[in-house]
Amino acid sequence: MAAYDNIRLEKGLYTTGKSFTQALESLDPSENYRGTALEGLDAYQRQLKRFGIKVSGRSSDTIEKFFRTTDSAALFPEYISRAVHQGFEENDIASRMVATTTEIDSLDYRSLAVDITKNETYMNPVFEGAHIPETRVSVKSNLVKLEKIGRMITASYEAVKHQRLDLFTIALRQIGSAIATTQAYRAIDTLLQGDGTEGESEFIFIDDPDTLSYNDLLSLWAAFKGFNLSTIIMGTGTLTKVLKMDEFKDSAAGLGFHTTGKLITPFGAEIIHFPHLGDEKILAIDKAAALERVQAGGIVTEFDKLIDRQLERASVTVTSGFAKIYNDAAKCLMFA
């Protein structure tokens, strides 16, 4: 009998300091299944197979099937986390803005501060005996502000136990989508307003949004010195105005947009359409140098309640925050 058939599943697998799947993998490594019919499945997916639980498709099982045995009930919180994470990944706009994501195991974190002036983006030769200019790297004085966001599941087990998992997954994915949108809000707010140590981004003002022109975008691009404009975040109205500019309406651009959905973009930068930004500003960043995301673990579920069928007020949360890396790696075109 395969090893995955003999593993005892219990609440303790959620408290090992690893994710549930990582804890399972340590007991039942996927590398042991190379060349077998189970190759390609991770340790959690093998457990679903063990108990015959199908979580997707037209013939997906009902929620009740997770609770046929004590062992299979321990798989339910991981199912919740994965479904929420799927919705998060599908809408994770913040990842298209951050240079790096730092995982921490506490709620206290200070990011690095790099003291680099505009004059240091070019290095002059250092002659013999001369002083070598310094770039000072230190820890920021302020902690990164971490916030917990998420949702409370308030469904009665008796009310949902006969619901198909495929349908329940859709509801959970929406929770993940809302978490992703909230993180995008937080990322943009940090880029615009600062993180408590680094200040707000440089604002470039134009008088009338109705006169937004290619020259205004050119001014935004030219404001980057020592960094590259790689990503532009716009609201719906502003993006519409940009797409109507003659510079982005040629036949080749239109053909590419209609056949692939890919836009011709200003200066080759990636455009992020974020309707919640509004139409009074355009945010531009160097994605490789502007923002750090800090996470205290991933998606956290109240496994005790979920395993014990206490869906009422069982939470699904993520704790994260953002810190600016280089202040000059973000600029904002603002309509006065």
XYZ file of C-alpha atoms in Angstrom:
336
model
C 0.000 0.000 0.000
C 1.329 3.479 -0.893
C 2.666 5.673 1.900
C 0.013 8.327 1.419
C -2.659 5.784 2.432
C -1.123 5.388 5.898
C -0.634 8.985 6.970
C -2.585 10.095 10.013
C -4.118 13.505 9.387
C -4.661 15.724 12.400
C -4.815 19.344 13.511
C -1.162 19.252 14.518
C -0.125 19.389 10.862
C -1.338 23.007 10.820
C 0.907 24.026 13.724
C 4.327 22.809 12.585
C 5.587 26.214 11.454
C 5.169 25.042 7.864
C 2.174 25.142 5.580
C -0.154 22.140 5.725
C 1.119 20.907 2.354
C 4.748 21.326 3.405
C 4.051 19.318 6.554
C 2.461 16.585 4.430
C 5.368 16.638 1.977
C 7.811 15.975 4.813
C 5.829 12.814 5.629
C 5.113 11.809 2.048
C 7.650 13.356 -0.397
C 6.444 13.820 -3.958
C 9.808 12.647 -5.290
C 8.859 9.108 -4.211
C 6.171 9.061 -6.901
C 8.281 9.809 -9.952
C 7.407 7.483 -12.784
C 4.123 6.438 -11.163
C 0.489 7.277 -11.901
C 0.613 9.789 -9.006
C 3.483 11.826 -10.450
C 2.465 15.473 -10.736
C 0.291 15.454 -7.622
C 1.495 17.130 -4.437
C 1.016 15.576 -0.994
C -2.330 17.306 -0.422
C -3.705 16.238 -3.802
C -2.715 12.657 -3.028
C -4.778 12.866 0.150
C -7.788 14.065 -1.837
C -7.303 11.023 -4.055
C -6.988 8.790 -1.014
C -10.438 9.809 0.215
C -11.946 10.122 -3.250
C -12.753 13.828 -2.861
C -13.251 15.708 -6.126
C -13.182 19.480 -5.581
C -13.848 20.728 -9.133
C -15.772 19.909 -12.275
C -19.378 19.018 -12.991
C -19.186 15.903 -10.827
C -17.516 17.561 -7.862
C -18.405 16.218 -4.422
C -20.379 17.965 -1.721
C -18.814 19.659 1.288
C -20.109 16.801 3.428
C -17.614 14.372 1.905
C -14.723 16.088 3.687
C -16.320 15.112 6.994
C -16.915 11.395 6.373
C -13.876 10.584 8.535
C -11.784 12.404 11.111
C -8.746 12.221 8.822
C -10.465 13.640 5.763
C -11.942 16.495 7.846
C -8.374 17.707 8.456
C -8.101 18.421 4.719
C -10.932 20.974 4.732
C -8.997 24.063 5.966
C -6.371 23.483 3.265
C -9.135 23.283 0.657
C -10.434 26.656 1.919
C -6.939 28.193 1.767
C -6.257 26.903 -1.732
C -9.560 28.121 -3.111
C -9.031 31.588 -1.601
C -5.441 31.630 -2.872
C -6.616 30.751 -6.368
C -8.874 33.809 -6.412
C -6.031 35.885 -4.979
C -3.563 34.825 -7.680
C -6.048 35.474 -10.479
C -6.373 39.117 -9.357
C -2.976 39.800 -7.766
C -2.277 43.226 -9.242
C 0.114 44.141 -6.419
C 2.630 41.538 -7.615
C 2.942 43.504 -10.847
C 4.080 46.521 -8.794
C 6.469 45.027 -6.224
C 10.168 44.428 -6.707
C 10.334 41.756 -4.000
C 8.184 40.017 -1.393
C 9.675 39.412 2.050
C 8.242 36.636 4.223
C 8.588 37.205 7.970
C 7.543 35.228 11.046
C 6.750 38.168 13.325
C 4.819 41.428 13.188
C 7.899 43.647 13.618
C 9.901 44.408 10.498
C 12.091 47.277 9.383
C 13.022 47.553 5.742
C 16.388 48.734 4.436
C 17.066 52.381 3.680
C 19.584 53.047 0.923
C 20.999 56.564 0.915
C 21.576 57.248 -2.750
C 21.378 60.700 -4.314
C 20.610 61.602 -7.897
C 24.300 62.386 -8.360
C 25.196 58.790 -7.494
C 23.358 57.285 -10.450
C 26.541 57.973 -12.416
C 29.956 57.174 -10.966
C 32.979 59.291 -11.722
C 36.404 57.664 -11.857
C 38.213 57.395 -8.510
C 41.797 58.548 -8.791
C 44.656 57.143 -6.761
C 44.506 58.266 -3.162
C 41.093 59.875 -3.606
C 38.099 59.247 -1.382
C 35.681 56.588 -2.666
C 32.092 57.878 -2.424
C 29.823 55.964 -0.069
C 26.346 54.547 -0.422
C 24.968 54.143 3.065
C 22.699 51.172 3.743
C 20.828 51.164 7.051
C 17.624 49.964 8.652
C 14.665 52.337 8.430
C 13.598 54.062 11.618
C 9.943 53.100 11.249
C 8.415 49.648 11.289
C 6.553 48.501 8.209
C 2.869 48.817 9.017
C 1.326 45.364 8.732
C -2.424 44.979 8.551
C -4.618 41.912 8.717
C -7.296 41.699 6.032
C -9.748 38.947 5.284
C -13.273 37.697 5.679
C -15.314 35.758 8.200
C -17.135 32.673 6.933
C -20.540 32.632 8.610
C -22.280 29.766 6.824
C -23.905 27.051 8.911
C -22.491 23.605 8.181
C -26.002 22.187 8.074
C -26.928 24.770 5.434
C -23.973 24.126 3.113
C -23.033 20.481 3.636
C -24.963 19.353 0.550
C -23.539 22.110 -1.690
C -21.137 21.096 -4.434
C -17.522 21.997 -3.819
C -17.251 23.506 -7.294
C -19.870 26.136 -6.384
C -18.427 26.742 -2.922
C -15.014 27.298 -4.505
C -16.422 30.204 -6.542
C -17.478 31.972 -3.333
C -14.064 31.362 -1.753
C -12.237 32.613 -4.841
C -14.162 35.859 -4.535
C -12.750 36.289 -1.034
C -9.261 35.857 -2.496
C -10.040 38.380 -5.215
C -11.139 40.951 -2.612
C -7.925 40.393 -0.635
C -5.863 40.954 -3.802
C -7.729 44.177 -4.623
C -7.209 45.456 -1.077
C -3.472 44.762 -1.300
C -3.350 46.679 -4.589
C -5.004 49.651 -2.850
C -2.390 49.451 -0.088
C 0.490 49.201 -2.564
C -0.675 52.242 -4.529
C -1.277 54.264 -1.354
C 2.266 53.478 -0.151
C 3.745 54.465 -3.499
C 1.837 57.748 -3.524
C 1.932 58.774 0.133
C 5.049 57.037 1.455
C 5.562 54.447 4.181
C 6.381 56.661 7.159
C 10.111 56.774 6.418
C 10.208 57.409 2.685
C 8.031 60.353 1.664
C 5.421 60.760 -1.015
C 6.212 60.338 -4.684
C 7.140 63.279 -6.869
C 4.001 64.813 -8.382
C 4.007 66.331 -11.845
C 0.965 68.577 -12.286
C -1.003 69.389 -15.411
C -3.872 71.877 -15.373
C -6.626 70.096 -17.285
C -7.163 66.335 -17.592
C -9.156 66.917 -20.773
C -5.985 68.155 -22.446
C -3.910 65.109 -21.476
C -1.415 64.688 -24.299
C 1.465 62.559 -25.398
C 3.758 65.398 -24.297
C 2.466 64.985 -20.732
C 3.360 61.299 -20.822
C 6.741 62.256 -22.207
C 7.279 64.599 -19.247
C 6.426 61.737 -16.911
C 8.947 59.473 -18.633
C 11.616 62.188 -18.575
C 11.181 62.652 -14.814
C 12.846 59.274 -14.197
C 16.569 59.814 -13.656
C 18.618 56.807 -12.637
C 15.540 54.580 -12.888
C 13.420 53.193 -15.717
C 9.727 53.765 -16.235
C 8.564 50.165 -16.474
C 4.971 50.190 -15.194
C 2.078 52.661 -15.434
C -1.086 52.362 -13.317
C -4.225 54.103 -14.616
C -7.929 54.333 -13.950
C -10.483 53.584 -16.659
C -11.117 57.145 -17.827
C -7.436 58.030 -18.020
C -6.560 54.839 -19.863
C -9.325 55.561 -22.371
C -7.854 59.004 -23.056
C -4.388 57.506 -23.581
C -5.692 54.862 -25.994
C -7.408 57.592 -28.016
C -4.133 59.446 -28.579
C -2.974 59.332 -32.183
C 0.329 57.813 -31.064
C -1.530 54.688 -29.876
C -4.195 54.410 -32.583
C -2.191 53.286 -35.621
C -3.424 50.236 -37.521
C -0.723 47.890 -36.245
C -1.542 48.794 -32.629
C -5.242 48.250 -33.226
C -4.625 44.895 -34.888
C -2.523 43.710 -31.967
C -5.121 44.841 -29.425
C -8.059 43.203 -31.183
C -6.279 39.894 -31.815
C -4.275 39.452 -28.598
C -5.688 42.000 -26.153
C -2.207 43.488 -25.746
C -1.992 47.255 -25.873
C 0.718 49.322 -27.454
C 1.981 51.148 -24.390
C 3.810 54.411 -23.667
C 7.567 53.827 -23.944
C 7.075 50.057 -23.760
C 5.905 50.221 -20.128
C 3.373 47.710 -18.831
C -0.034 49.274 -18.245
C -2.003 48.165 -15.186
C -5.691 48.995 -15.421
C -6.879 49.665 -11.868
C -10.345 51.274 -11.988
C -10.249 52.203 -8.293
C -7.305 54.588 -8.839
C -9.645 57.253 -10.254
C -9.116 59.496 -13.236
C -7.216 62.372 -11.660
C -3.772 60.779 -11.651
C -1.369 58.457 -13.461
C 1.130 56.544 -11.320
C 4.393 55.452 -12.931
C 7.064 53.286 -11.309
C 10.244 51.363 -11.875
C 8.921 47.981 -10.786
C 12.435 46.706 -10.093
C 13.151 49.359 -7.475
C 10.004 50.993 -6.104
C 8.205 48.745 -3.631
C 8.664 45.861 -1.197
C 5.784 43.682 0.008
C 6.096 42.209 3.504
C 3.998 39.195 4.509
C 3.622 37.463 7.858
C 2.804 34.064 6.394
C 0.271 33.362 3.689
C -3.471 32.806 3.832
C -4.427 31.737 7.364
C -7.582 29.792 8.194
C -9.028 28.986 11.601
C -8.358 25.294 11.168
C -9.800 24.244 14.542
C -13.245 25.595 13.752
C -13.232 24.381 10.172
C -12.194 20.838 11.055
C -14.855 20.725 13.770
C -17.545 21.919 11.292
C -17.868 25.243 13.110
C -18.097 27.337 9.969
C -19.887 30.078 11.877
C -17.383 32.899 12.297
C -14.357 31.013 10.978
C -11.916 33.548 9.549
C -9.682 33.569 6.466
C -6.996 36.279 6.721
C -3.709 37.587 5.323
C -1.304 39.883 7.201
C 0.849 42.097 4.980
C 2.271 45.558 4.410
C 4.331 47.582 1.947
C 7.514 49.646 2.105
C 9.063 51.963 -0.452
C 12.562 51.020 -1.579
C 13.763 53.999 -3.662
C 11.572 57.087 -3.451
C 12.664 58.323 -6.881
C 11.489 55.072 -8.496
C 7.876 56.315 -8.407
C 6.339 59.394 -10.039
C 2.753 60.616 -10.328
C 1.223 62.691 -13.109
C -1.493 64.644 -11.292
C -4.333 66.620 -12.809
C -4.671 69.840 -10.804
